[in-house]
Amino acid sequence: MRWFFAALLMLSCAMFAKADPAFSVEDSQIRQPMPGRTVTAGYLTLHNHSAEAAKLLAASSSRFARVELHQHTHKDGMMRMEQISEINIEAGGSVAFEPGGLHFMLFEPTDTLEIGQQIPLTLEFADGQQLMLTVPVVATPKR
């Protein structure tokens, strides 16, 4: 009878063990808004460790009125920025959010952002998964 309870306990532990995360993030940052501005950009590299492709549909933060997914494109010889509704991440693949490409636009911070502050950011996927991050505020590079 003891072996039965031991087996049951091991099975229960295995069932409730935390699975490997489907996603991870590297090099995350939110740029400190320029003085007098109420919009800034965020960047990171998102890795999909699962065997299934994923779709990032949205991002949000309690520190901003809204967060949008954006990309830069070249049209008619001009660089343009446009909001997009989703970003596909291949199974086992990665997507880089970087200047001149995909990025997050963050609008109307609820308070002044200081360099080094950690900002909550939630990524929302088509399958209902959410990835909750804390992203550091960095200085906007000088041009």
mmCIF file of N, CA and C in Angstrom:
data_model
loop_
_atom_site.group_PDB
_atom_site.id
_atom_site.type_symbol
_atom_site.label_atom_id
_atom_site.label_comp_id
_atom_site.label_asym_id
_atom_site.label_seq_id
_atom_site.Cartn_x
_atom_site.Cartn_y
_atom_site.Cartn_z
ATOM 1 N N MET A 1 0.818 -1.189 0.000
ATOM 2 C CA MET A 1 0.000 0.000 0.000
ATOM 3 C C MET A 1 0.868 1.263 0.000
ATOM 4 N N ARG A 2 2.006 1.207 0.706
ATOM 5 C CA ARG A 2 2.894 2.384 0.730
ATOM 6 C C ARG A 2 3.378 2.738 -0.667
ATOM 7 N N TRP A 3 3.708 1.719 -1.455
ATOM 8 C CA TRP A 3 4.201 1.996 -2.803
ATOM 9 C C TRP A 3 3.134 2.719 -3.624
ATOM 10 N N PHE A 4 1.848 2.390 -3.395
ATOM 11 C CA PHE A 4 0.759 3.043 -4.112
ATOM 12 C C PHE A 4 0.739 4.548 -3.806
ATOM 13 N N PHE A 5 0.839 4.899 -2.512
ATOM 14 C CA PHE A 5 0.830 6.318 -2.130
ATOM 15 C C PHE A 5 2.084 7.037 -2.620
ATOM 16 N N ALA A 6 3.216 6.346 -2.595
ATOM 17 C CA ALA A 6 4.450 6.941 -3.107
ATOM 18 C C ALA A 6 4.329 7.209 -4.603
ATOM 19 N N ALA A 7 3.776 6.253 -5.350
ATOM 20 C CA ALA A 7 3.587 6.429 -6.793
ATOM 21 C C ALA A 7 2.597 7.559 -7.074
ATOM 22 N N LEU A 8 1.533 7.624 -6.292
ATOM 23 C CA LEU A 8 0.535 8.677 -6.446
ATOM 24 C C LEU A 8 1.146 10.053 -6.172
ATOM 25 N N LEU A 9 1.966 10.144 -5.147
ATOM 26 C CA LEU A 9 2.637 11.402 -4.819
ATOM 27 C C LEU A 9 3.588 11.819 -5.940
ATOM 28 N N MET A 10 4.352 10.892 -6.479
ATOM 29 C CA MET A 10 5.274 11.207 -7.574
ATOM 30 C C MET A 10 4.513 11.653 -8.813
ATOM 31 N N LEU A 11 3.410 10.985 -9.119
ATOM 32 C CA LEU A 11 2.590 11.357 -10.266
ATOM 33 C C LEU A 11 1.997 12.748 -10.074
ATOM 34 N N SER A 12 1.524 13.046 -8.881
ATOM 35 C CA SER A 12 0.963 14.371 -8.589
ATOM 36 C C SER A 12 2.021 15.443 -8.748
ATOM 37 N N CYS A 13 3.214 15.203 -8.260
ATOM 38 C CA CYS A 13 4.298 16.182 -8.388
ATOM 39 C C CYS A 13 4.635 16.409 -9.848
ATOM 40 N N ALA A 14 4.672 15.348 -10.640
ATOM 41 C CA ALA A 14 4.986 15.475 -12.059
ATOM 42 C C ALA A 14 3.901 16.263 -12.783
ATOM 43 N N MET A 15 2.636 16.044 -12.407
ATOM 44 C CA MET A 15 1.547 16.738 -13.077
ATOM 45 C C MET A 15 1.562 18.233 -12.786
ATOM 46 N N PHE A 16 1.992 18.609 -11.584
ATOM 47 C CA PHE A 16 1.953 20.016 -11.203
ATOM 48 C C PHE A 16 3.302 20.702 -11.338
ATOM 49 N N ALA A 17 4.313 20.006 -11.819
ATOM 50 C CA ALA A 17 5.619 20.624 -12.019
ATOM 51 C C ALA A 17 5.488 21.680 -13.112
ATOM 52 N N LYS A 18 6.206 22.729 -12.943
ATOM 53 C CA LYS A 18 6.158 23.812 -13.915
ATOM 54 C C LYS A 18 6.868 23.387 -15.199
ATOM 55 N N ALA A 19 6.198 23.488 -16.312
ATOM 56 C CA ALA A 19 6.781 23.133 -17.597
ATOM 57 C C ALA A 19 7.787 24.200 -18.018
ATOM 58 N N ASP A 20 8.661 23.825 -18.931
ATOM 59 C CA ASP A 20 9.603 24.802 -19.465
ATOM 60 C C ASP A 20 8.812 25.928 -20.110
ATOM 61 N N PRO A 21 9.241 27.162 -19.929
ATOM 62 C CA PRO A 21 8.495 28.276 -20.530
ATOM 63 C C PRO A 21 8.555 28.215 -22.051
ATOM 64 N N ALA A 22 7.440 28.556 -22.690
ATOM 65 C CA ALA A 22 7.371 28.554 -24.150
ATOM 66 C C ALA A 22 8.148 29.723 -24.743
ATOM 67 N N PHE A 23 8.290 30.822 -23.978
ATOM 68 C CA PHE A 23 8.929 32.023 -24.505
ATOM 69 C C PHE A 23 9.986 32.530 -23.534
ATOM 70 N N SER A 24 10.982 33.182 -24.091
ATOM 71 C CA SER A 24 11.943 33.915 -23.269
ATOM 72 C C SER A 24 12.285 35.207 -24.004
ATOM 73 N N VAL A 25 12.854 36.135 -23.258
ATOM 74 C CA VAL A 25 13.162 37.457 -23.793
ATOM 75 C C VAL A 25 14.591 37.820 -23.438
ATOM 76 N N GLU A 26 15.262 38.483 -24.369
ATOM 77 C CA GLU A 26 16.614 39.008 -24.145
ATOM 78 C C GLU A 26 16.653 40.476 -24.542
ATOM 79 N N ASP A 27 17.603 41.179 -23.978
ATOM 80 C CA ASP A 27 17.931 42.553 -24.394
ATOM 81 C C ASP A 27 16.730 43.486 -24.420
ATOM 82 N N SER A 28 15.855 43.381 -23.429
ATOM 83 C CA SER A 28 14.673 44.243 -23.401
ATOM 84 C C SER A 28 15.043 45.639 -22.902
ATOM 85 N N GLN A 29 14.367 46.635 -23.462
ATOM 86 C CA GLN A 29 14.557 48.012 -23.030
ATOM 87 C C GLN A 29 13.402 48.877 -23.498
ATOM 88 N N ILE A 30 13.112 49.872 -22.696
ATOM 89 C CA ILE A 30 12.188 50.940 -23.057
ATOM 90 C C ILE A 30 12.992 52.221 -22.965
ATOM 91 N N ARG A 31 12.965 52.982 -24.027
ATOM 92 C CA ARG A 31 13.720 54.238 -24.024
ATOM 93 C C ARG A 31 12.994 55.303 -23.217
ATOM 94 N N GLN A 32 13.768 56.060 -22.465
ATOM 95 C CA GLN A 32 13.215 57.187 -21.720
ATOM 96 C C GLN A 32 12.692 58.202 -22.747
ATOM 97 N N PRO A 33 11.449 58.671 -22.598
ATOM 98 C CA PRO A 33 10.940 59.649 -23.568
ATOM 99 C C PRO A 33 11.790 60.915 -23.575
ATOM 100 N N MET A 34 11.893 61.514 -24.735
ATOM 101 C CA MET A 34 12.606 62.787 -24.849
ATOM 102 C C MET A 34 11.816 63.835 -24.078
ATOM 103 N N PRO A 35 12.472 64.851 -23.545
ATOM 104 C CA PRO A 35 11.766 65.880 -22.771
ATOM 105 C C PRO A 35 10.586 66.466 -23.556
ATOM 106 N N GLY A 36 9.451 66.548 -22.883
ATOM 107 C CA GLY A 36 8.252 67.105 -23.493
ATOM 108 C C GLY A 36 7.478 66.139 -24.371
ATOM 109 N N ARG A 37 7.970 64.912 -24.548
ATOM 110 C CA ARG A 37 7.296 63.934 -25.404
ATOM 111 C C ARG A 37 6.498 62.949 -24.560
ATOM 112 N N THR A 38 5.421 62.437 -25.120
ATOM 113 C CA THR A 38 4.584 61.465 -24.403
ATOM 114 C C THR A 38 4.539 60.122 -25.128
ATOM 115 N N VAL A 39 5.523 59.870 -25.976
ATOM 116 C CA VAL A 39 5.615 58.603 -26.692
ATOM 117 C C VAL A 39 7.065 58.146 -26.689
ATOM 118 N N THR A 40 7.248 56.840 -26.625
ATOM 119 C CA THR A 40 8.594 56.279 -26.672
ATOM 120 C C THR A 40 8.528 54.908 -27.319
ATOM 121 N N ALA A 41 9.672 54.250 -27.423
ATOM 122 C CA ALA A 41 9.754 52.949 -28.082
ATOM 123 C C ALA A 41 10.349 51.906 -27.141
ATOM 124 N N GLY A 42 9.993 50.654 -27.401
ATOM 125 C CA GLY A 42 10.536 49.531 -26.643
ATOM 126 C C GLY A 42 11.067 48.475 -27.589
ATOM 127 N N TYR A 43 12.119 47.792 -27.142
ATOM 128 C CA TYR A 43 12.782 46.803 -27.974
ATOM 129 C C TYR A 43 13.115 45.571 -27.140
ATOM 130 N N LEU A 44 13.217 44.426 -27.804
ATOM 131 C CA LEU A 44 13.618 43.176 -27.160
ATOM 132 C C LEU A 44 13.789 42.115 -28.238
ATOM 133 N N THR A 45 14.313 40.966 -27.846
ATOM 134 C CA THR A 45 14.323 39.790 -28.710
ATOM 135 C C THR A 45 13.462 38.739 -28.031
ATOM 136 N N LEU A 46 12.472 38.217 -28.763
ATOM 137 C CA LEU A 46 11.518 37.248 -28.250
ATOM 138 C C LEU A 46 11.817 35.885 -28.867
ATOM 139 N N HIS A 47 12.026 34.883 -28.010
ATOM 140 C CA HIS A 47 12.326 33.521 -28.447
ATOM 141 C C HIS A 47 11.123 32.624 -28.182
ATOM 142 N N ASN A 48 10.743 31.833 -29.181
ATOM 143 C CA ASN A 48 9.664 30.853 -29.065
ATOM 144 C C ASN A 48 10.317 29.477 -28.929
ATOM 145 N N HIS A 49 10.268 28.892 -27.749
ATOM 146 C CA HIS A 49 10.896 27.596 -27.494
ATOM 147 C C HIS A 49 9.958 26.429 -27.777
ATOM 148 N N SER A 50 8.725 26.698 -28.137
ATOM 149 C CA SER A 50 7.751 25.629 -28.324
ATOM 150 C C SER A 50 7.885 25.005 -29.714
ATOM 151 N N ALA A 51 7.190 23.907 -29.911
ATOM 152 C CA ALA A 51 7.166 23.211 -31.195
ATOM 153 C C ALA A 51 6.068 23.757 -32.111
ATOM 154 N N GLU A 52 5.380 24.797 -31.656
ATOM 155 C CA GLU A 52 4.295 25.412 -32.420
ATOM 156 C C GLU A 52 4.626 26.864 -32.728
ATOM 157 N N ALA A 53 4.225 27.312 -33.913
ATOM 158 C CA ALA A 53 4.340 28.735 -34.225
ATOM 159 C C ALA A 53 3.419 29.512 -33.289
ATOM 160 N N ALA A 54 3.745 30.771 -33.042
ATOM 161 C CA ALA A 54 2.943 31.614 -32.151
ATOM 162 C C ALA A 54 2.666 32.944 -32.830
ATOM 163 N N LYS A 55 1.601 33.598 -32.369
ATOM 164 C CA LYS A 55 1.263 34.940 -32.854
ATOM 165 C C LYS A 55 1.171 35.872 -31.669
ATOM 166 N N LEU A 56 1.977 36.907 -31.683
ATOM 167 C CA LEU A 56 1.886 37.974 -30.696
ATOM 168 C C LEU A 56 0.834 38.946 -31.194
ATOM 169 N N LEU A 57 -0.198 39.157 -30.377
ATOM 170 C CA LEU A 57 -1.304 40.018 -30.790
ATOM 171 C C LEU A 57 -1.294 41.395 -30.152
ATOM 172 N N ALA A 58 -0.727 41.503 -28.954
ATOM 173 C CA ALA A 58 -0.821 42.780 -28.243
ATOM 174 C C ALA A 58 0.204 42.836 -27.130
ATOM 175 N N ALA A 59 0.399 44.041 -26.638
ATOM 176 C CA ALA A 59 1.229 44.290 -25.460
ATOM 177 C C ALA A 59 0.532 45.368 -24.643
ATOM 178 N N SER A 60 0.784 45.347 -23.335
ATOM 179 C CA SER A 60 0.182 46.349 -22.455
ATOM 180 C C SER A 60 1.110 46.594 -21.274
ATOM 181 N N SER A 61 0.908 47.739 -20.647
ATOM 182 C CA SER A 61 1.672 48.097 -19.461
ATOM 183 C C SER A 61 0.831 49.016 -18.594
ATOM 184 N N SER A 62 0.862 48.777 -17.298
ATOM 185 C CA SER A 62 0.143 49.651 -16.364
ATOM 186 C C SER A 62 0.773 51.037 -16.293
ATOM 187 N N ARG A 63 1.957 51.205 -16.827
ATOM 188 C CA ARG A 63 2.670 52.487 -16.775
ATOM 189 C C ARG A 63 2.429 53.357 -18.002
ATOM 190 N N PHE A 64 1.639 52.855 -18.966
ATOM 191 C CA PHE A 64 1.350 53.611 -20.186
ATOM 192 C C PHE A 64 -0.137 53.510 -20.516
ATOM 193 N N ALA A 65 -0.683 54.564 -21.140
ATOM 194 C CA ALA A 65 -2.087 54.555 -21.556
ATOM 195 C C ALA A 65 -2.337 53.461 -22.587
ATOM 196 N N ARG A 66 -1.367 53.256 -23.494
ATOM 197 C CA ARG A 66 -1.497 52.173 -24.469
ATOM 198 C C ARG A 66 -0.123 51.800 -25.023
ATOM 199 N N VAL A 67 -0.068 50.563 -25.515
ATOM 200 C CA VAL A 67 1.135 50.032 -26.149
ATOM 201 C C VAL A 67 0.692 49.416 -27.471
ATOM 202 N N GLU A 68 1.420 49.721 -28.549
ATOM 203 C CA GLU A 68 1.074 49.195 -29.867
ATOM 204 C C GLU A 68 2.263 48.456 -30.472
ATOM 205 N N LEU A 69 1.958 47.474 -31.317
ATOM 206 C CA LEU A 69 2.976 46.787 -32.106
ATOM 207 C C LEU A 69 3.178 47.605 -33.380
ATOM 208 N N HIS A 70 4.430 47.881 -33.713
ATOM 209 C CA HIS A 70 4.733 48.706 -34.894
ATOM 210 C C HIS A 70 5.855 48.081 -35.705
ATOM 211 N N GLN A 71 5.946 48.517 -36.963
ATOM 212 C CA GLN A 71 7.077 48.153 -37.811
ATOM 213 C C GLN A 71 7.439 49.333 -38.700
ATOM 214 N N HIS A 72 8.674 49.350 -39.136
ATOM 215 C CA HIS A 72 9.123 50.303 -40.135
ATOM 216 C C HIS A 72 9.114 49.612 -41.491
ATOM 217 N N THR A 73 8.654 50.317 -42.505
ATOM 218 C CA THR A 73 8.670 49.791 -43.864
ATOM 219 C C THR A 73 9.197 50.860 -44.802
ATOM 220 N N HIS A 74 9.702 50.427 -45.939
ATOM 221 C CA HIS A 74 10.116 51.351 -46.992
ATOM 222 C C HIS A 74 9.033 51.336 -48.068
ATOM 223 N N LYS A 75 8.424 52.481 -48.312
ATOM 224 C CA LYS A 75 7.424 52.607 -49.360
ATOM 225 C C LYS A 75 7.702 53.882 -50.142
ATOM 226 N N ASP A 76 7.741 53.743 -51.451
ATOM 227 C CA ASP A 76 7.962 54.896 -52.340
ATOM 228 C C ASP A 76 9.216 55.665 -51.936
ATOM 229 N N GLY A 77 10.268 54.942 -51.560
ATOM 230 C CA GLY A 77 11.521 55.584 -51.208
ATOM 231 C C GLY A 77 11.532 56.258 -49.845
ATOM 232 N N MET A 78 10.470 56.076 -49.089
ATOM 233 C CA MET A 78 10.370 56.708 -47.771
ATOM 234 C C MET A 78 10.283 55.632 -46.689
ATOM 235 N N MET A 79 10.879 55.917 -45.538
ATOM 236 C CA MET A 79 10.751 55.045 -44.375
ATOM 237 C C MET A 79 9.487 55.454 -43.644
ATOM 238 N N ARG A 80 8.604 54.484 -43.385
ATOM 239 C CA ARG A 80 7.349 54.759 -42.696
ATOM 240 C C ARG A 80 7.193 53.824 -41.509
ATOM 241 N N MET A 81 6.496 54.316 -40.502
ATOM 242 C CA MET A 81 6.188 53.516 -39.334
ATOM 243 C C MET A 81 4.691 53.251 -39.359
ATOM 244 N N GLU A 82 4.315 51.975 -39.097
ATOM 245 C CA GLU A 82 2.892 51.647 -39.121
ATOM 246 C C GLU A 82 2.567 50.639 -38.028
ATOM 247 N N GLN A 83 1.349 50.769 -37.493
ATOM 248 C CA GLN A 83 0.873 49.821 -36.494
ATOM 249 C C GLN A 83 0.512 48.520 -37.202
ATOM 250 N N ILE A 84 0.801 47.389 -36.554
ATOM 251 C CA ILE A 84 0.449 46.087 -37.100
ATOM 252 C C ILE A 84 -0.378 45.322 -36.069
ATOM 253 N N SER A 85 -1.167 44.345 -36.553
ATOM 254 C CA SER A 85 -2.091 43.648 -35.661
ATOM 255 C C SER A 85 -1.520 42.366 -35.067
ATOM 256 N N GLU A 86 -0.458 41.821 -35.665
ATOM 257 C CA GLU A 86 0.121 40.592 -35.118
ATOM 258 C C GLU A 86 1.546 40.415 -35.623
ATOM 259 N N ILE A 87 2.274 39.609 -34.871
ATOM 260 C CA ILE A 87 3.645 39.256 -35.256
ATOM 261 C C ILE A 87 3.773 37.750 -35.112
ATOM 262 N N ASN A 88 4.167 37.085 -36.179
ATOM 263 C CA ASN A 88 4.340 35.637 -36.170
ATOM 264 C C ASN A 88 5.742 35.280 -35.680
ATOM 265 N N ILE A 89 5.799 34.264 -34.819
ATOM 266 C CA ILE A 89 7.069 33.752 -34.324
ATOM 267 C C ILE A 89 7.085 32.260 -34.623
ATOM 268 N N GLU A 90 7.963 31.840 -35.508
ATOM 269 C CA GLU A 90 8.043 30.436 -35.903
ATOM 270 C C GLU A 90 8.389 29.550 -34.712
ATOM 271 N N ALA A 91 7.991 28.289 -34.781
ATOM 272 C CA ALA A 91 8.354 27.306 -33.759
ATOM 273 C C ALA A 91 9.873 27.239 -33.668
ATOM 274 N N GLY A 92 10.392 27.367 -32.468
ATOM 275 C CA GLY A 92 11.838 27.332 -32.274
ATOM 276 C C GLY A 92 12.556 28.564 -32.788
ATOM 277 N N GLY A 93 11.817 29.591 -33.186
ATOM 278 C CA GLY A 93 12.403 30.786 -33.783
ATOM 279 C C GLY A 93 12.448 31.969 -32.840
ATOM 280 N N SER A 94 12.965 33.062 -33.345
ATOM 281 C CA SER A 94 13.097 34.313 -32.591
ATOM 282 C C SER A 94 12.693 35.483 -33.468
ATOM 283 N N VAL A 95 12.255 36.541 -32.817
ATOM 284 C CA VAL A 95 11.930 37.787 -33.503
ATOM 285 C C VAL A 95 12.608 38.919 -32.741
ATOM 286 N N ALA A 96 13.321 39.760 -33.482
ATOM 287 C CA ALA A 96 14.003 40.904 -32.871
ATOM 288 C C ALA A 96 13.171 42.162 -33.077
ATOM 289 N N PHE A 97 12.903 42.856 -31.990
ATOM 290 C CA PHE A 97 12.285 44.175 -32.007
ATOM 291 C C PHE A 97 13.449 45.141 -31.861
ATOM 292 N N GLU A 98 13.699 45.952 -32.902
ATOM 293 C CA GLU A 98 14.887 46.790 -32.898
ATOM 294 C C GLU A 98 14.635 48.071 -33.687
ATOM 295 N N PRO A 99 15.460 49.091 -33.458
ATOM 296 C CA PRO A 99 15.292 50.337 -34.213
ATOM 297 C C PRO A 99 15.330 50.059 -35.720
ATOM 298 N N GLY A 100 14.410 50.674 -36.442
ATOM 299 C CA GLY A 100 14.338 50.493 -37.886
ATOM 300 C C GLY A 100 13.568 49.261 -38.315
ATOM 301 N N GLY A 101 12.999 48.520 -37.366
ATOM 302 C CA GLY A 101 12.245 47.303 -37.681
ATOM 303 C C GLY A 101 11.021 47.200 -36.806
ATOM 304 N N LEU A 102 10.736 45.995 -36.337
ATOM 305 C CA LEU A 102 9.639 45.808 -35.393
ATOM 306 C C LEU A 102 9.974 46.500 -34.082
ATOM 307 N N HIS A 103 8.968 47.048 -33.424
ATOM 308 C CA HIS A 103 9.179 47.691 -32.124
ATOM 309 C C HIS A 103 7.827 47.909 -31.444
ATOM 310 N N PHE A 104 7.891 48.266 -30.184
ATOM 311 C CA PHE A 104 6.698 48.645 -29.425
ATOM 312 C C PHE A 104 6.664 50.162 -29.363
ATOM 313 N N MET A 105 5.500 50.745 -29.577
ATOM 314 C CA MET A 105 5.297 52.164 -29.327
ATOM 315 C C MET A 105 4.493 52.257 -28.038
ATOM 316 N N LEU A 106 5.000 53.042 -27.092
ATOM 317 C CA LEU A 106 4.373 53.193 -25.779
ATOM 318 C C LEU A 106 3.929 54.646 -25.638
ATOM 319 N N PHE A 107 2.640 54.843 -25.379
ATOM 320 C CA PHE A 107 2.038 56.168 -25.388
ATOM 321 C C PHE A 107 1.612 56.609 -23.993
ATOM 322 N N GLU A 108 1.837 57.868 -23.687
ATOM 323 C CA GLU A 108 1.354 58.545 -22.488
ATOM 324 C C GLU A 108 1.716 57.823 -21.190
ATOM 325 N N PRO A 109 2.970 57.923 -20.786
ATOM 326 C CA PRO A 109 3.349 57.304 -19.505
ATOM 327 C C PRO A 109 2.541 57.908 -18.361
ATOM 328 N N THR A 110 2.224 57.073 -17.377
ATOM 329 C CA THR A 110 1.433 57.538 -16.242
ATOM 330 C C THR A 110 2.242 58.389 -15.287
ATOM 331 N N ASP A 111 3.567 58.332 -15.406
ATOM 332 C CA ASP A 111 4.459 59.090 -14.532
ATOM 333 C C ASP A 111 5.794 59.247 -15.249
ATOM 334 N N THR A 112 6.653 60.086 -14.715
ATOM 335 C CA THR A 112 7.980 60.286 -15.283
ATOM 336 C C THR A 112 8.765 58.982 -15.232
ATOM 337 N N LEU A 113 9.430 58.652 -16.331
ATOM 338 C CA LEU A 113 10.249 57.442 -16.387
ATOM 339 C C LEU A 113 11.704 57.810 -16.150
ATOM 340 N N GLU A 114 12.326 57.134 -15.215
ATOM 341 C CA GLU A 114 13.720 57.378 -14.875
ATOM 342 C C GLU A 114 14.590 56.238 -15.383
ATOM 343 N N ILE A 115 15.778 56.563 -15.845
ATOM 344 C CA ILE A 115 16.719 55.547 -16.313
ATOM 345 C C ILE A 115 16.966 54.536 -15.192
ATOM 346 N N GLY A 116 16.900 53.252 -15.555
ATOM 347 C CA GLY A 116 17.106 52.180 -14.590
ATOM 348 C C GLY A 116 15.824 51.643 -13.978
ATOM 349 N N GLN A 117 14.742 52.383 -14.085
ATOM 350 C CA GLN A 117 13.445 51.903 -13.578
ATOM 351 C C GLN A 117 13.051 50.624 -14.304
ATOM 352 N N GLN A 118 12.321 49.756 -13.616
ATOM 353 C CA GLN A 118 11.811 48.526 -14.217
ATOM 354 C C GLN A 118 10.313 48.720 -14.491
ATOM 355 N N ILE A 119 9.912 48.532 -15.743
ATOM 356 C CA ILE A 119 8.544 48.787 -16.178
ATOM 357 C C ILE A 119 7.859 47.460 -16.498
ATOM 358 N N PRO A 120 6.658 47.218 -15.960
ATOM 359 C CA PRO A 120 5.941 45.983 -16.311
ATOM 360 C C PRO A 120 5.434 46.050 -17.752
ATOM 361 N N LEU A 121 5.582 44.940 -18.458
ATOM 362 C CA LEU A 121 5.093 44.826 -19.837
ATOM 363 C C LEU A 121 4.529 43.418 -19.993
ATOM 364 N N THR A 122 3.303 43.313 -20.497
ATOM 365 C CA THR A 122 2.671 42.022 -20.717
ATOM 366 C C THR A 122 2.490 41.810 -22.211
ATOM 367 N N LEU A 123 2.961 40.667 -22.695
ATOM 368 C CA LEU A 123 2.781 40.280 -24.090
ATOM 369 C C LEU A 123 1.643 39.272 -24.157
ATOM 370 N N GLU A 124 0.741 39.461 -25.122
ATOM 371 C CA GLU A 124 -0.452 38.622 -25.233
ATOM 372 C C GLU A 124 -0.448 37.892 -26.576
ATOM 373 N N PHE A 125 -0.628 36.569 -26.511
ATOM 374 C CA PHE A 125 -0.529 35.716 -27.685
ATOM 375 C C PHE A 125 -1.903 35.198 -28.108
ATOM 376 N N ALA A 126 -2.015 34.778 -29.370
ATOM 377 C CA ALA A 126 -3.286 34.341 -29.935
ATOM 378 C C ALA A 126 -3.882 33.143 -29.194
ATOM 379 N N ASP A 127 -3.039 32.295 -28.608
ATOM 380 C CA ASP A 127 -3.557 31.112 -27.908
ATOM 381 C C ASP A 127 -3.965 31.407 -26.464
ATOM 382 N N GLY A 128 -3.936 32.684 -26.079
ATOM 383 C CA GLY A 128 -4.336 33.078 -24.732
ATOM 384 C C GLY A 128 -3.193 33.173 -23.740
ATOM 385 N N GLN A 129 -1.999 32.720 -24.118
ATOM 386 C CA GLN A 129 -0.859 32.842 -23.211
ATOM 387 C C GLN A 129 -0.486 34.310 -23.029
ATOM 388 N N GLN A 130 0.047 34.604 -21.863
ATOM 389 C CA GLN A 130 0.592 35.927 -21.578
ATOM 390 C C GLN A 130 1.991 35.750 -21.024
ATOM 391 N N LEU A 131 2.870 36.641 -21.407
ATOM 392 C CA LEU A 131 4.231 36.661 -20.879
ATOM 393 C C LEU A 131 4.406 37.994 -20.170
ATOM 394 N N MET A 132 4.633 37.936 -18.855
ATOM 395 C CA MET A 132 4.784 39.150 -18.056
ATOM 396 C C MET A 132 6.271 39.411 -17.834
ATOM 397 N N LEU A 133 6.680 40.618 -18.195
ATOM 398 C CA LEU A 133 8.080 41.007 -18.134
ATOM 399 C C LEU A 133 8.254 42.241 -17.270
ATOM 400 N N THR A 134 9.471 42.492 -16.857
ATOM 401 C CA THR A 134 9.855 43.806 -16.367
ATOM 402 C C THR A 134 10.991 44.263 -17.263
ATOM 403 N N VAL A 135 10.860 45.473 -17.777
ATOM 404 C CA VAL A 135 11.763 45.987 -18.794
ATOM 405 C C VAL A 135 12.430 47.253 -18.267
ATOM 406 N N PRO A 136 13.758 47.343 -18.364
ATOM 407 C CA PRO A 136 14.436 48.536 -17.850
ATOM 408 C C PRO A 136 14.279 49.743 -18.775
ATOM 409 N N VAL A 137 14.217 50.911 -18.173
ATOM 410 C CA VAL A 137 14.227 52.173 -18.908
ATOM 411 C C VAL A 137 15.689 52.530 -19.164
ATOM 412 N N VAL A 138 15.980 52.881 -20.429
ATOM 413 C CA VAL A 138 17.342 53.267 -20.817
ATOM 414 C C VAL A 138 17.309 54.657 -21.427
ATOM 415 N N ALA A 139 18.463 55.274 -21.484
ATOM 416 C CA ALA A 139 18.567 56.601 -22.107
ATOM 417 C C ALA A 139 18.361 56.492 -23.614
ATOM 418 N N THR A 140 17.711 57.470 -24.196
ATOM 419 C CA THR A 140 17.576 57.532 -25.647
ATOM 420 C C THR A 140 18.937 57.904 -26.218
ATOM 421 N N PRO A 141 19.444 57.135 -27.200
ATOM 422 C CA PRO A 141 20.765 57.449 -27.763
ATOM 423 C C PRO A 141 20.780 58.847 -28.375
ATOM 424 N N LYS A 142 21.917 59.490 -28.238
ATOM 425 C CA LYS A 142 22.082 60.819 -28.863
ATOM 426 C C LYS A 142 22.403 60.614 -30.326
ATOM 427 N N ARG A 143 21.847 61.456 -31.160
ATOM 428 C CA ARG A 143 22.070 61.332 -32.622
ATOM 429 C C ARG A 143 23.232 62.153 -33.059
#
